[in-house]
């Protein structure tokens, strides 16, 4: 089986396939089945601290191996799940599986989990997170929930409440894909993020002279620093980009240069190779609860 299943191996999900309503409906049905049929798994991509050069965490990324179509990108099927109401069940599976698998990793390794704005907009979401945490012996600050600017298009009173409830549980919060949404900066006045993830579209090309991306990254870092937030540069692919990102002041790097999204076993191996403490006694890779 290919090592890492992040790049290149996704089946391109073509516009024609999405165009036909029947195909879309079919895909919804397939996705429903996927949840109970063991077709989903999580891949883990390393997050490296710029200061130490060591892996300090990972992002859990959802993978779907469709029995006929092969790997389908989450960029294609997450929107389908959001449209047809499946995202809540899917998101809860991701959360429970990621938390369960986090207990298989050394205690200093954080695990980031993507949360759809639809999940975040459910008043019961904090209780779902609390419940998933309660089932495991894990420090809540090892779990980092990644949300996008999409949540700010919704009612601010209820999102304020949700932020408070989640911080109350002790989990960390990251603002994903920063700079790609439509929201104003106003939400940074109050939203209690621990980290801003700078979208890969800013990292791409930042190394080139005359490109504005480096200046934009630097400004985001200054903003985040002033607000006491960490910054992860996403999509770092080349060695020379690591040096640039360091100069621009980001605290963390995530990108193919340090590893593709990979099966949990491979991620554990990579941690072992960097000399992390062995996983807890009784360590064994197991399926989601
Ligand atoms: P994201 O949360 O911004 O995740 C990072 C994406 O960038 C991942 O794509 C990852 O494979 C890709 N990436 C990482 N490093 C590099 C790099 O160096 N170069 C390039 N070109 N790409 C890189 P992936 O896994 O295809 O996921 C796409 C998006 O799907 C995610 O973007 C996230 O928005 C969504 N997604 C994935 N899993 C979940 C999930 O469990 N729940 C929800 N709600 N959304 C998810
Ligand atoms: Mg993310
Ligand atoms: Mg992102
Ligand atoms: Mg994204």
Short mmCIF file of C-alpha atoms and ligand atoms in Angstrom, two decimals, residues 59 114 146 148 175-178 197-200 234 254, ligand 3:
data_model
loop_
_atom_site.label_atom_id
_atom_site.label_comp_id
_atom_site.label_asym_id
_atom_site.label_seq_id
_atom_site.Cartn_x
_atom_site.Cartn_y
_atom_site.Cartn_z
CA UNK A 59 -3.61 17.03 11.62
CA UNK A 114 -11.28 19.67 11.29
CA UNK A 146 -9.75 23.58 13.38
CA UNK A 148 -12.74 28.10 9.20
CA UNK A 175 -8.47 29.22 12.69
CA UNK A 176 -7.96 27.21 9.49
CA UNK A 177 -7.34 28.51 5.96
CA UNK A 178 -6.86 32.04 7.26
CA UNK A 197 -3.23 28.48 10.12
CA UNK A 198 -2.00 30.45 7.15
CA UNK A 199 -3.50 28.99 3.99
CA UNK A 200 -1.21 27.28 1.52
CA UNK A 234 0.36 25.24 5.58
CA UNK A 254 2.82 21.68 8.03
MG1 LIG B 3 -6.06 24.55 6.02
#
